């Protein structure tokens, strides 16, 4: 196994602020009272030093991340040749979505799935490949109605119309895009499955189904029983409390994600979710509204790094 240098969040804060220049406050310290799974956040930010042969795609898969997630957090780094010893931010701290914490929560805008298991268990999360433009996964609630190892794929007529060389039935194996396991929704034709093209995880590449890395779908398959409720949402901006401080985690909107993939930057402004996010920030802040750092909030909205950013000032600091 390759040896990589890893750092905890306590050692990454200064480096992240220097790289991202967001003006953000510290991300949560996992050693603080309550631990990394208390409040509305799970995980922790980390850094790795890239090896000579690494790409950001390699580092994303090795650390439970999708492609857009890792390039959003590492602007200015060549995704294919980051360079030996380059410090790469791993955005592995996640504000939990604003949804009922039960069963599966699929956040399309974030390209990420959360599983809230039986009481007393910690939530787990996996990166997703989601539907491309024109093939969006529907929003709403459903449930897992069946599970299948080594699934057979029956390409829909809509896909075969675009790819007439596709057979009507694709048996299990390396050419089956469903991968090794499948979890079927109550919605016909929609499911969570593996993939034979793992480079698509964290991107908008599917025909509406939800893809996981092969190793992730095998784990999720064992965790999730038939009858598990499913919520499919789209929250590009998430807000939550952790250790007495409020955090904002802003991801690119769909068009911005496409722009980021093609150019490495986000130049466009997409304010569709701003009004709702501002309302939720002020509502969640409650009596602490006077502590909100509006400069940091605006920067988080603009940069869309996917990094949880503390947006409450210390009680002795003046409001921006």
PDB file of C-alpha atoms in Angstrom:
ATOM      1  CA  UNK A   1       0.000   0.000   0.000  1.00  0.00           C
ATOM      2  CA  UNK A   2       1.243   3.490  -0.829  1.00  0.00           C
ATOM      3  CA  UNK A   3       2.226   5.574   2.122  1.00  0.00           C
ATOM      4  CA  UNK A   4       0.560   8.971   2.346  1.00  0.00           C
ATOM      5  CA  UNK A   5       0.967  11.699   4.920  1.00  0.00           C
ATOM      6  CA  UNK A   6      -2.356  12.501   6.604  1.00  0.00           C
ATOM      7  CA  UNK A   7      -3.167  15.365   8.937  1.00  0.00           C
ATOM      8  CA  UNK A   8      -6.104  15.919  11.279  1.00  0.00           C
ATOM      9  CA  UNK A   9      -8.258  19.014  11.091  1.00  0.00           C
ATOM     10  CA  UNK A  10      -6.302  20.634  13.932  1.00  0.00           C
ATOM     11  CA  UNK A  11      -3.265  20.761  11.625  1.00  0.00           C
ATOM     12  CA  UNK A  12      -5.140  21.608   8.418  1.00  0.00           C
ATOM     13  CA  UNK A  13      -6.998  24.776   9.282  1.00  0.00           C
ATOM     14  CA  UNK A  14      -4.238  27.277   8.530  1.00  0.00           C
ATOM     15  CA  UNK A  15      -3.318  25.467   5.303  1.00  0.00           C
ATOM     16  CA  UNK A  16      -6.940  25.348   4.139  1.00  0.00           C
ATOM     17  CA  UNK A  17      -7.470  29.036   4.796  1.00  0.00           C
ATOM     18  CA  UNK A  18      -4.297  29.866   2.868  1.00  0.00           C
ATOM     19  CA  UNK A  19      -5.299  27.715  -0.105  1.00  0.00           C
ATOM     20  CA  UNK A  20      -9.004  28.581  -0.274  1.00  0.00           C
ATOM     21  CA  UNK A  21      -8.772  32.185   0.989  1.00  0.00           C
ATOM     22  CA  UNK A  22     -12.374  32.057   2.087  1.00  0.00           C
ATOM     23  CA  UNK A  23     -11.975  33.988   5.305  1.00  0.00           C
ATOM     24  CA  UNK A  24     -13.677  31.016   6.938  1.00  0.00           C
ATOM     25  CA  UNK A  25     -13.477  30.135  10.576  1.00  0.00           C
ATOM     26  CA  UNK A  26     -12.212  26.798  11.849  1.00  0.00           C
ATOM     27  CA  UNK A  27     -13.947  23.598  10.924  1.00  0.00           C
ATOM     28  CA  UNK A  28     -15.020  21.444  13.878  1.00  0.00           C
ATOM     29  CA  UNK A  29     -12.343  19.893  16.038  1.00  0.00           C
ATOM     30  CA  UNK A  30     -13.119  16.155  16.347  1.00  0.00           C
ATOM     31  CA  UNK A  31     -11.396  16.080  19.718  1.00  0.00           C
ATOM     32  CA  UNK A  32     -13.823  18.606  21.181  1.00  0.00           C
ATOM     33  CA  UNK A  33     -16.394  17.530  23.726  1.00  0.00           C
ATOM     34  CA  UNK A  34     -19.158  15.560  22.042  1.00  0.00           C
ATOM     35  CA  UNK A  35     -16.943  14.056  19.337  1.00  0.00           C
ATOM     36  CA  UNK A  36     -17.190  14.320  15.551  1.00  0.00           C
ATOM     37  CA  UNK A  37     -20.710  12.839  15.356  1.00  0.00           C
ATOM     38  CA  UNK A  38     -22.517  15.220  17.691  1.00  0.00           C
ATOM     39  CA  UNK A  39     -24.754  18.016  16.426  1.00  0.00           C
ATOM     40  CA  UNK A  40     -25.470  18.494  12.729  1.00  0.00           C
ATOM     41  CA  UNK A  41     -22.089  17.453  11.349  1.00  0.00           C
ATOM     42  CA  UNK A  42     -20.204  14.215  10.779  1.00  0.00           C
ATOM     43  CA  UNK A  43     -16.611  13.561   9.785  1.00  0.00           C
ATOM     44  CA  UNK A  44     -13.640  15.910   9.721  1.00  0.00           C
ATOM     45  CA  UNK A  45     -11.583  17.816   7.179  1.00  0.00           C
ATOM     46  CA  UNK A  46      -8.206  16.302   6.336  1.00  0.00           C
ATOM     47  CA  UNK A  47      -5.196  16.920   4.135  1.00  0.00           C
ATOM     48  CA  UNK A  48      -3.134  14.377   2.248  1.00  0.00           C
ATOM     49  CA  UNK A  49       0.161  14.818   0.474  1.00  0.00           C
ATOM     50  CA  UNK A  50      -0.296  13.547  -3.088  1.00  0.00           C
ATOM     51  CA  UNK A  51       2.022  10.798  -4.246  1.00  0.00           C
ATOM     52  CA  UNK A  52       3.786  11.088  -7.611  1.00  0.00           C
ATOM     53  CA  UNK A  53       1.277   8.807  -9.357  1.00  0.00           C
ATOM     54  CA  UNK A  54      -1.870  10.236  -7.739  1.00  0.00           C
ATOM     55  CA  UNK A  55      -4.698  11.995  -9.515  1.00  0.00           C
ATOM     56  CA  UNK A  56      -7.503  13.770  -7.678  1.00  0.00           C
ATOM     57  CA  UNK A  57      -9.753  10.987  -8.959  1.00  0.00           C
ATOM     58  CA  UNK A  58      -7.559   8.418  -7.163  1.00  0.00           C
ATOM     59  CA  UNK A  59      -7.582  10.432  -3.952  1.00  0.00           C
ATOM     60  CA  UNK A  60     -11.336  10.957  -4.149  1.00  0.00           C
ATOM     61  CA  UNK A  61     -12.075   7.241  -4.371  1.00  0.00           C
ATOM     62  CA  UNK A  62      -9.524   6.329  -1.705  1.00  0.00           C
ATOM     63  CA  UNK A  63     -11.177   8.755   0.724  1.00  0.00           C
ATOM     64  CA  UNK A  64     -14.893   8.310   0.075  1.00  0.00           C
ATOM     65  CA  UNK A  65     -15.317  11.376  -2.136  1.00  0.00           C
ATOM     66  CA  UNK A  66     -16.730  12.149  -5.562  1.00  0.00           C
ATOM     67  CA  UNK A  67     -14.964  13.964  -8.372  1.00  0.00           C
ATOM     68  CA  UNK A  68     -16.766  17.327  -8.205  1.00  0.00           C
ATOM     69  CA  UNK A  69     -16.384  17.360  -4.402  1.00  0.00           C
ATOM     70  CA  UNK A  70     -12.628  17.075  -4.519  1.00  0.00           C
ATOM     71  CA  UNK A  71     -12.038  19.531  -7.374  1.00  0.00           C
ATOM     72  CA  UNK A  72     -14.359  22.089  -5.750  1.00  0.00           C
ATOM     73  CA  UNK A  73     -12.234  21.967  -2.595  1.00  0.00           C
ATOM     74  CA  UNK A  74      -8.937  22.145  -4.497  1.00  0.00           C
ATOM     75  CA  UNK A  75      -9.207  24.952  -7.058  1.00  0.00           C
ATOM     76  CA  UNK A  76      -5.974  25.596  -8.884  1.00  0.00           C
ATOM     77  CA  UNK A  77      -4.654  22.044  -8.500  1.00  0.00           C
ATOM     78  CA  UNK A  78      -4.387  20.035 -11.726  1.00  0.00           C
ATOM     79  CA  UNK A  79      -6.824  17.134 -11.177  1.00  0.00           C
ATOM     80  CA  UNK A  80      -4.770  14.765 -13.324  1.00  0.00           C
ATOM     81  CA  UNK A  81      -1.256  15.763 -12.218  1.00  0.00           C
ATOM     82  CA  UNK A  82      -1.493  17.360  -8.781  1.00  0.00           C
ATOM     83  CA  UNK A  83       2.229  16.799  -8.252  1.00  0.00           C
ATOM     84  CA  UNK A  84       4.159  14.847  -5.671  1.00  0.00           C
ATOM     85  CA  UNK A  85       3.802  16.186  -2.099  1.00  0.00           C
ATOM     86  CA  UNK A  86       1.071  18.658  -3.118  1.00  0.00           C
ATOM     87  CA  UNK A  87      -1.281  19.213  -0.159  1.00  0.00           C
ATOM     88  CA  UNK A  88      -4.775  18.115  -1.192  1.00  0.00           C
ATOM     89  CA  UNK A  89      -7.788  19.058   0.910  1.00  0.00           C
ATOM     90  CA  UNK A  90     -10.157  16.166   1.608  1.00  0.00           C
ATOM     91  CA  UNK A  91     -13.662  17.601   2.193  1.00  0.00           C
ATOM     92  CA  UNK A  92     -14.704  14.728   4.442  1.00  0.00           C
ATOM     93  CA  UNK A  93     -16.631  16.820   6.975  1.00  0.00           C
ATOM     94  CA  UNK A  94     -20.335  17.008   6.128  1.00  0.00           C
ATOM     95  CA  UNK A  95     -23.190  19.083   7.509  1.00  0.00           C
ATOM     96  CA  UNK A  96     -26.199  16.772   7.615  1.00  0.00           C
ATOM     97  CA  UNK A  97     -28.991  17.641   5.166  1.00  0.00           C
ATOM     98  CA  UNK A  98     -32.200  19.302   6.312  1.00  0.00           C
ATOM     99  CA  UNK A  99     -34.322  16.144   6.194  1.00  0.00           C
ATOM    100  CA  UNK A 100     -35.763  13.579   8.541  1.00  0.00           C
ATOM    101  CA  UNK A 101     -32.875  11.512   9.879  1.00  0.00           C
ATOM    102  CA  UNK A 102     -34.301   8.114   9.076  1.00  0.00           C
ATOM    103  CA  UNK A 103     -33.370   5.622   6.389  1.00  0.00           C
ATOM    104  CA  UNK A 104     -31.758   6.857   3.189  1.00  0.00           C
ATOM    105  CA  UNK A 105     -31.421  10.538   2.336  1.00  0.00           C
ATOM    106  CA  UNK A 106     -30.193  11.146  -1.216  1.00  0.00           C
ATOM    107  CA  UNK A 107     -29.006  14.727  -1.758  1.00  0.00           C
ATOM    108  CA  UNK A 108     -28.709  15.131  -5.516  1.00  0.00           C
ATOM    109  CA  UNK A 109     -27.222  18.641  -5.409  1.00  0.00           C
ATOM    110  CA  UNK A 110     -24.431  17.434  -3.115  1.00  0.00           C
ATOM    111  CA  UNK A 111     -23.853  14.186  -5.040  1.00  0.00           C
ATOM    112  CA  UNK A 112     -24.030  12.353  -1.709  1.00  0.00           C
ATOM    113  CA  UNK A 113     -26.157   9.777   0.121  1.00  0.00           C
ATOM    114  CA  UNK A 114     -26.682   9.465   3.884  1.00  0.00           C
ATOM    115  CA  UNK A 115     -27.924   6.378   5.689  1.00  0.00           C
ATOM    116  CA  UNK A 116     -29.468   6.779   9.126  1.00  0.00           C
ATOM    117  CA  UNK A 117     -29.684   3.289  10.577  1.00  0.00           C
ATOM    118  CA  UNK A 118     -31.232   1.886  13.733  1.00  0.00           C
ATOM    119  CA  UNK A 119     -31.215   4.039  16.903  1.00  0.00           C
ATOM    120  CA  UNK A 120     -27.780   4.175  18.479  1.00  0.00           C
ATOM    121  CA  UNK A 121     -25.892   3.813  15.191  1.00  0.00           C
ATOM    122  CA  UNK A 122     -23.954   6.600  13.550  1.00  0.00           C
ATOM    123  CA  UNK A 123     -24.984   7.868  10.113  1.00  0.00           C
ATOM    124  CA  UNK A 124     -22.833   6.816   7.181  1.00  0.00           C
ATOM    125  CA  UNK A 125     -22.382   8.647   3.905  1.00  0.00           C
ATOM    126  CA  UNK A 126     -21.256   7.812   0.378  1.00  0.00           C
ATOM    127  CA  UNK A 127     -20.613   9.864  -2.787  1.00  0.00           C
ATOM    128  CA  UNK A 128     -22.986   9.396  -5.725  1.00  0.00           C
ATOM    129  CA  UNK A 129     -23.168   9.582  -9.469  1.00  0.00           C
ATOM    130  CA  UNK A 130     -26.506  11.195 -10.370  1.00  0.00           C
ATOM    131  CA  UNK A 131     -28.647  11.903 -13.422  1.00  0.00           C
ATOM    132  CA  UNK A 132     -27.354  14.118 -16.215  1.00  0.00           C
ATOM    133  CA  UNK A 133     -29.330  17.037 -17.614  1.00  0.00           C
ATOM    134  CA  UNK A 134     -32.598  15.757 -19.045  1.00  0.00           C
ATOM    135  CA  UNK A 135     -32.398  12.527 -17.035  1.00  0.00           C
ATOM    136  CA  UNK A 136     -32.869  13.836 -13.516  1.00  0.00           C
ATOM    137  CA  UNK A 137     -33.767  11.597 -10.603  1.00  0.00           C
ATOM    138  CA  UNK A 138     -37.191  12.635  -9.234  1.00  0.00           C
ATOM    139  CA  UNK A 139     -37.484  14.338  -5.859  1.00  0.00           C
ATOM    140  CA  UNK A 140     -39.769  12.994  -3.159  1.00  0.00           C
ATOM    141  CA  UNK A 141     -40.183  10.009  -0.863  1.00  0.00           C
ATOM    142  CA  UNK A 142     -40.246   6.302  -1.608  1.00  0.00           C
ATOM    143  CA  UNK A 143     -38.735   3.150  -0.100  1.00  0.00           C
ATOM    144  CA  UNK A 144     -36.485   0.231  -0.912  1.00  0.00           C
ATOM    145  CA  UNK A 145     -38.801  -2.475  -2.260  1.00  0.00           C
ATOM    146  CA  UNK A 146     -36.246  -5.138  -3.179  1.00  0.00           C
ATOM    147  CA  UNK A 147     -32.530  -5.921  -3.340  1.00  0.00           C
ATOM    148  CA  UNK A 148     -30.547  -7.919  -5.849  1.00  0.00           C
ATOM    149  CA  UNK A 149     -26.992  -9.201  -6.032  1.00  0.00           C
ATOM    150  CA  UNK A 150     -25.581  -9.554  -9.550  1.00  0.00           C
ATOM    151  CA  UNK A 151     -28.503  -7.696 -11.123  1.00  0.00           C
ATOM    152  CA  UNK A 152     -29.508  -8.035 -14.756  1.00  0.00           C
ATOM    153  CA  UNK A 153     -29.970  -4.798 -16.678  1.00  0.00           C
ATOM    154  CA  UNK A 154     -32.909  -4.307 -19.014  1.00  0.00           C
ATOM    155  CA  UNK A 155     -32.067  -1.093 -20.898  1.00  0.00           C
ATOM    156  CA  UNK A 156     -35.164   1.148 -21.197  1.00  0.00           C
ATOM    157  CA  UNK A 157     -36.410   1.888 -24.690  1.00  0.00           C
ATOM    158  CA  UNK A 158     -35.502   5.560 -24.177  1.00  0.00           C
ATOM    159  CA  UNK A 159     -31.833   4.593 -23.792  1.00  0.00           C
ATOM    160  CA  UNK A 160     -31.907   2.001 -26.590  1.00  0.00           C
ATOM    161  CA  UNK A 161     -33.342   4.659 -28.903  1.00  0.00           C
ATOM    162  CA  UNK A 162     -30.149   6.661 -28.389  1.00  0.00           C
ATOM    163  CA  UNK A 163     -27.912   3.578 -28.391  1.00  0.00           C
ATOM    164  CA  UNK A 164     -29.547   1.075 -30.780  1.00  0.00           C
ATOM    165  CA  UNK A 165     -26.615  -1.317 -30.519  1.00  0.00           C
ATOM    166  CA  UNK A 166     -27.533  -2.059 -26.884  1.00  0.00           C
ATOM    167  CA  UNK A 167     -29.008  -5.522 -26.322  1.00  0.00           C
ATOM    168  CA  UNK A 168     -32.416  -5.835 -24.688  1.00  0.00           C
ATOM    169  CA  UNK A 169     -30.863  -7.708 -21.757  1.00  0.00           C
ATOM    170  CA  UNK A 170     -27.407  -7.236 -20.214  1.00  0.00           C
ATOM    171  CA  UNK A 171     -26.474 -10.117 -17.880  1.00  0.00           C
ATOM    172  CA  UNK A 172     -24.340  -9.693 -14.739  1.00  0.00           C
ATOM    173  CA  UNK A 173     -20.684  -9.135 -15.431  1.00  0.00           C
ATOM    174  CA  UNK A 174     -18.063  -6.498 -16.244  1.00  0.00           C
ATOM    175  CA  UNK A 175     -20.173  -4.926 -19.018  1.00  0.00           C
ATOM    176  CA  UNK A 176     -23.249  -4.450 -16.834  1.00  0.00           C
ATOM    177  CA  UNK A 177     -23.543  -0.785 -15.735  1.00  0.00           C
ATOM    178  CA  UNK A 178     -25.517  -1.804 -12.615  1.00  0.00           C
ATOM    179  CA  UNK A 179     -22.401  -3.312 -11.083  1.00  0.00           C
ATOM    180  CA  UNK A 180     -22.547  -5.993  -8.416  1.00  0.00           C
ATOM    181  CA  UNK A 181     -25.549  -4.948  -6.287  1.00  0.00           C
ATOM    182  CA  UNK A 182     -28.813  -3.034  -6.691  1.00  0.00           C
ATOM    183  CA  UNK A 183     -31.378  -1.523  -4.320  1.00  0.00           C
ATOM    184  CA  UNK A 184     -34.706  -0.838  -6.063  1.00  0.00           C
ATOM    185  CA  UNK A 185     -36.985   2.090  -5.251  1.00  0.00           C
ATOM    186  CA  UNK A 186     -40.767   1.970  -5.142  1.00  0.00           C
ATOM    187  CA  UNK A 187     -40.566   4.259  -8.185  1.00  0.00           C
ATOM    188  CA  UNK A 188     -40.392   2.109 -11.337  1.00  0.00           C
ATOM    189  CA  UNK A 189     -37.067   2.270 -13.191  1.00  0.00           C
ATOM    190  CA  UNK A 190     -35.167   4.054 -10.388  1.00  0.00           C
ATOM    191  CA  UNK A 191     -32.614   2.369  -8.147  1.00  0.00           C
ATOM    192  CA  UNK A 192     -29.315   2.667  -6.326  1.00  0.00           C
ATOM    193  CA  UNK A 193     -26.653   0.442  -7.848  1.00  0.00           C
ATOM    194  CA  UNK A 194     -22.948  -0.100  -8.334  1.00  0.00           C
ATOM    195  CA  UNK A 195     -21.102   0.746 -11.509  1.00  0.00           C
ATOM    196  CA  UNK A 196     -18.547  -0.550 -13.962  1.00  0.00           C
ATOM    197  CA  UNK A 197     -17.414   3.057 -14.514  1.00  0.00           C
ATOM    198  CA  UNK A 198     -16.316   4.349 -11.104  1.00  0.00           C
ATOM    199  CA  UNK A 199     -14.938   7.576 -12.618  1.00  0.00           C
ATOM    200  CA  UNK A 200     -18.572   8.745 -12.840  1.00  0.00           C
ATOM    201  CA  UNK A 201     -19.071   8.918  -9.071  1.00  0.00           C
ATOM    202  CA  UNK A 202     -19.603  12.465  -7.868  1.00  0.00           C
ATOM    203  CA  UNK A 203     -20.702  13.608 -11.319  1.00  0.00           C
ATOM    204  CA  UNK A 204     -23.912  14.019 -13.346  1.00  0.00           C
ATOM    205  CA  UNK A 205     -23.533  11.104 -15.738  1.00  0.00           C
ATOM    206  CA  UNK A 206     -26.375   8.613 -15.237  1.00  0.00           C
ATOM    207  CA  UNK A 207     -29.805   8.297 -16.858  1.00  0.00           C
ATOM    208  CA  UNK A 208     -31.517   9.059 -13.556  1.00  0.00           C
ATOM    209  CA  UNK A 209     -30.360   6.169 -11.406  1.00  0.00           C
ATOM    210  CA  UNK A 210     -27.961   6.595  -8.500  1.00  0.00           C
ATOM    211  CA  UNK A 211     -24.496   5.051  -8.733  1.00  0.00           C
ATOM    212  CA  UNK A 212     -22.041   4.194  -5.969  1.00  0.00           C
ATOM    213  CA  UNK A 213     -18.452   3.009  -6.027  1.00  0.00           C
ATOM    214  CA  UNK A 214     -18.326  -0.824  -6.177  1.00  0.00           C
ATOM    215  CA  UNK A 215     -16.988  -1.061  -2.624  1.00  0.00           C
ATOM    216  CA  UNK A 216     -19.642   1.343  -1.306  1.00  0.00           C
ATOM    217  CA  UNK A 217     -22.651  -0.381  -2.859  1.00  0.00           C
ATOM    218  CA  UNK A 218     -21.502  -3.709  -1.390  1.00  0.00           C
ATOM    219  CA  UNK A 219     -21.428  -2.131   2.091  1.00  0.00           C
ATOM    220  CA  UNK A 220     -24.719  -0.266   1.672  1.00  0.00           C
ATOM    221  CA  UNK A 221     -26.392  -3.427   0.389  1.00  0.00           C
ATOM    222  CA  UNK A 222     -25.597  -5.182   3.667  1.00  0.00           C
ATOM    223  CA  UNK A 223     -26.707  -2.231   5.811  1.00  0.00           C
ATOM    224  CA  UNK A 224     -30.048  -1.383   4.212  1.00  0.00           C
ATOM    225  CA  UNK A 225     -33.060  -3.711   4.628  1.00  0.00           C
ATOM    226  CA  UNK A 226     -36.049  -3.891   2.303  1.00  0.00           C
ATOM    227  CA  UNK A 227     -38.676  -1.399   3.480  1.00  0.00           C
ATOM    228  CA  UNK A 228     -36.131   1.317   4.316  1.00  0.00           C
ATOM    229  CA  UNK A 229     -37.622   4.788   3.660  1.00  0.00           C
ATOM    230  CA  UNK A 230     -35.925   6.933   1.026  1.00  0.00           C
ATOM    231  CA  UNK A 231     -35.957  10.735   0.743  1.00  0.00           C
ATOM    232  CA  UNK A 232     -34.589  12.256  -2.467  1.00  0.00           C
ATOM    233  CA  UNK A 233     -33.805  15.948  -1.997  1.00  0.00           C
ATOM    234  CA  UNK A 234     -31.710  18.655  -3.654  1.00  0.00           C
ATOM    235  CA  UNK A 235     -29.909  20.954  -1.191  1.00  0.00           C
ATOM    236  CA  UNK A 236     -26.835  22.664  -2.586  1.00  0.00           C
ATOM    237  CA  UNK A 237     -26.502  24.761   0.593  1.00  0.00           C
ATOM    238  CA  UNK A 238     -26.686  23.035   3.976  1.00  0.00           C
ATOM    239  CA  UNK A 239     -26.728  24.698   7.388  1.00  0.00           C
ATOM    240  CA  UNK A 240     -26.265  23.179  10.825  1.00  0.00           C
ATOM    241  CA  UNK A 241     -24.986  23.587  14.371  1.00  0.00           C
ATOM    242  CA  UNK A 242     -21.862  21.941  15.732  1.00  0.00           C
ATOM    243  CA  UNK A 243     -20.408  22.483  19.205  1.00  0.00           C
ATOM    244  CA  UNK A 244     -22.350  25.703  19.684  1.00  0.00           C
ATOM    245  CA  UNK A 245     -21.392  27.253  16.329  1.00  0.00           C
ATOM    246  CA  UNK A 246     -23.356  27.533  13.086  1.00  0.00           C
ATOM    247  CA  UNK A 247     -21.850  26.160   9.846  1.00  0.00           C
ATOM    248  CA  UNK A 248     -22.698  26.610   6.168  1.00  0.00           C
ATOM    249  CA  UNK A 249     -21.660  24.088   3.533  1.00  0.00           C
ATOM    250  CA  UNK A 250     -22.255  25.342  -0.023  1.00  0.00           C
ATOM    251  CA  UNK A 251     -21.907  23.075  -3.060  1.00  0.00           C
ATOM    252  CA  UNK A 252     -22.060  24.056  -6.734  1.00  0.00           C
ATOM    253  CA  UNK A 253     -25.502  24.145  -8.341  1.00  0.00           C
ATOM    254  CA  UNK A 254     -25.881  21.760 -11.287  1.00  0.00           C
ATOM    255  CA  UNK A 255     -24.774  24.262 -13.940  1.00  0.00           C
ATOM    256  CA  UNK A 256     -21.877  25.413 -11.775  1.00  0.00           C
ATOM    257  CA  UNK A 257     -20.750  21.801 -11.289  1.00  0.00           C
ATOM    258  CA  UNK A 258     -20.648  21.327 -15.058  1.00  0.00           C
ATOM    259  CA  UNK A 259     -18.688  24.574 -15.392  1.00  0.00           C
ATOM    260  CA  UNK A 260     -16.256  23.481 -12.691  1.00  0.00           C
ATOM    261  CA  UNK A 261     -15.624  20.180 -14.473  1.00  0.00           C
ATOM    262  CA  UNK A 262     -15.016  21.825 -17.835  1.00  0.00           C
ATOM    263  CA  UNK A 263     -13.004  24.897 -16.782  1.00  0.00           C
ATOM    264  CA  UNK A 264     -11.776  24.236 -13.239  1.00  0.00           C
ATOM    265  CA  UNK A 265     -13.555  27.393 -12.079  1.00  0.00           C
ATOM    266  CA  UNK A 266     -16.997  28.728 -11.262  1.00  0.00           C
ATOM    267  CA  UNK A 267     -17.593  32.057 -12.988  1.00  0.00           C
ATOM    268  CA  UNK A 268     -21.380  32.040 -13.145  1.00  0.00           C
ATOM    269  CA  UNK A 269     -23.625  33.133 -10.296  1.00  0.00           C
ATOM    270  CA  UNK A 270     -26.603  30.970  -9.419  1.00  0.00           C
ATOM    271  CA  UNK A 271     -28.671  32.557  -6.661  1.00  0.00           C
ATOM    272  CA  UNK A 272     -31.638  30.169  -6.841  1.00  0.00           C
ATOM    273  CA  UNK A 273     -30.967  28.672  -3.440  1.00  0.00           C
ATOM    274  CA  UNK A 274     -29.681  31.849  -1.762  1.00  0.00           C
ATOM    275  CA  UNK A 275     -33.005  33.205  -0.515  1.00  0.00           C
ATOM    276  CA  UNK A 276     -34.030  29.918   1.042  1.00  0.00           C
ATOM    277  CA  UNK A 277     -30.570  29.461   2.572  1.00  0.00           C
ATOM    278  CA  UNK A 278     -30.567  32.977   4.045  1.00  0.00           C
ATOM    279  CA  UNK A 279     -33.954  32.323   5.602  1.00  0.00           C
ATOM    280  CA  UNK A 280     -32.742  29.046   7.075  1.00  0.00           C
ATOM    281  CA  UNK A 281     -29.550  30.645   8.395  1.00  0.00           C
ATOM    282  CA  UNK A 282     -31.385  33.399  10.228  1.00  0.00           C
ATOM    283  CA  UNK A 283     -34.033  30.961  11.490  1.00  0.00           C
ATOM    284  CA  UNK A 284     -31.446  28.522  12.816  1.00  0.00           C
ATOM    285  CA  UNK A 285     -29.340  31.304  14.309  1.00  0.00           C
ATOM    286  CA  UNK A 286     -32.278  32.421  16.463  1.00  0.00           C
ATOM    287  CA  UNK A 287     -31.022  34.501  19.365  1.00  0.00           C
ATOM    288  CA  UNK A 288     -27.495  34.307  17.903  1.00  0.00           C
ATOM    289  CA  UNK A 289     -28.313  36.317  14.766  1.00  0.00           C
ATOM    290  CA  UNK A 290     -26.097  39.138  16.003  1.00  0.00           C
ATOM    291  CA  UNK A 291     -23.147  36.709  15.816  1.00  0.00           C
ATOM    292  CA  UNK A 292     -23.626  35.915  12.104  1.00  0.00           C
ATOM    293  CA  UNK A 293     -20.634  36.813   9.941  1.00  0.00           C
ATOM    294  CA  UNK A 294     -22.313  37.936   6.720  1.00  0.00           C
ATOM    295  CA  UNK A 295     -19.001  38.393   4.927  1.00  0.00           C
ATOM    296  CA  UNK A 296     -18.152  34.723   5.437  1.00  0.00           C
ATOM    297  CA  UNK A 297     -21.676  33.666   4.460  1.00  0.00           C
ATOM    298  CA  UNK A 298     -21.437  35.603   1.186  1.00  0.00           C
ATOM    299  CA  UNK A 299     -18.027  34.118   0.426  1.00  0.00           C
ATOM    300  CA  UNK A 300     -19.324  30.593   1.059  1.00  0.00           C
ATOM    301  CA  UNK A 301     -22.213  31.203  -1.351  1.00  0.00           C
ATOM    302  CA  UNK A 302     -19.837  32.557  -4.002  1.00  0.00           C
ATOM    303  CA  UNK A 303     -17.074  29.974  -3.744  1.00  0.00           C
ATOM    304  CA  UNK A 304     -19.161  26.801  -3.405  1.00  0.00           C
ATOM    305  CA  UNK A 305     -16.209  24.806  -2.072  1.00  0.00           C
ATOM    306  CA  UNK A 306     -18.277  22.128  -0.313  1.00  0.00           C
ATOM    307  CA  UNK A 307     -16.294  22.804   2.867  1.00  0.00           C
ATOM    308  CA  UNK A 308     -18.274  23.405   6.092  1.00  0.00           C
ATOM    309  CA  UNK A 309     -17.581  26.998   7.100  1.00  0.00           C
ATOM    310  CA  UNK A 310     -18.240  28.434  10.537  1.00  0.00           C
ATOM    311  CA  UNK A 311     -20.441  31.529  10.150  1.00  0.00           C
ATOM    312  CA  UNK A 312     -20.878  32.613  13.780  1.00  0.00           C
ATOM    313  CA  UNK A 313     -18.426  35.046  15.315  1.00  0.00           C
ATOM    314  CA  UNK A 314     -16.914  34.592  18.734  1.00  0.00           C
ATOM    315  CA  UNK A 315     -19.109  36.308  21.266  1.00  0.00           C
ATOM    316  CA  UNK A 316     -16.519  39.057  21.781  1.00  0.00           C
ATOM    317  CA  UNK A 317     -16.132  39.815  18.026  1.00  0.00           C
ATOM    318  CA  UNK A 318     -18.132  42.621  16.379  1.00  0.00           C
ATOM    319  CA  UNK A 319     -20.516  41.560  13.593  1.00  0.00           C
ATOM    320  CA  UNK A 320     -19.313  42.191  10.010  1.00  0.00           C
TER     321      UNK A 320
END
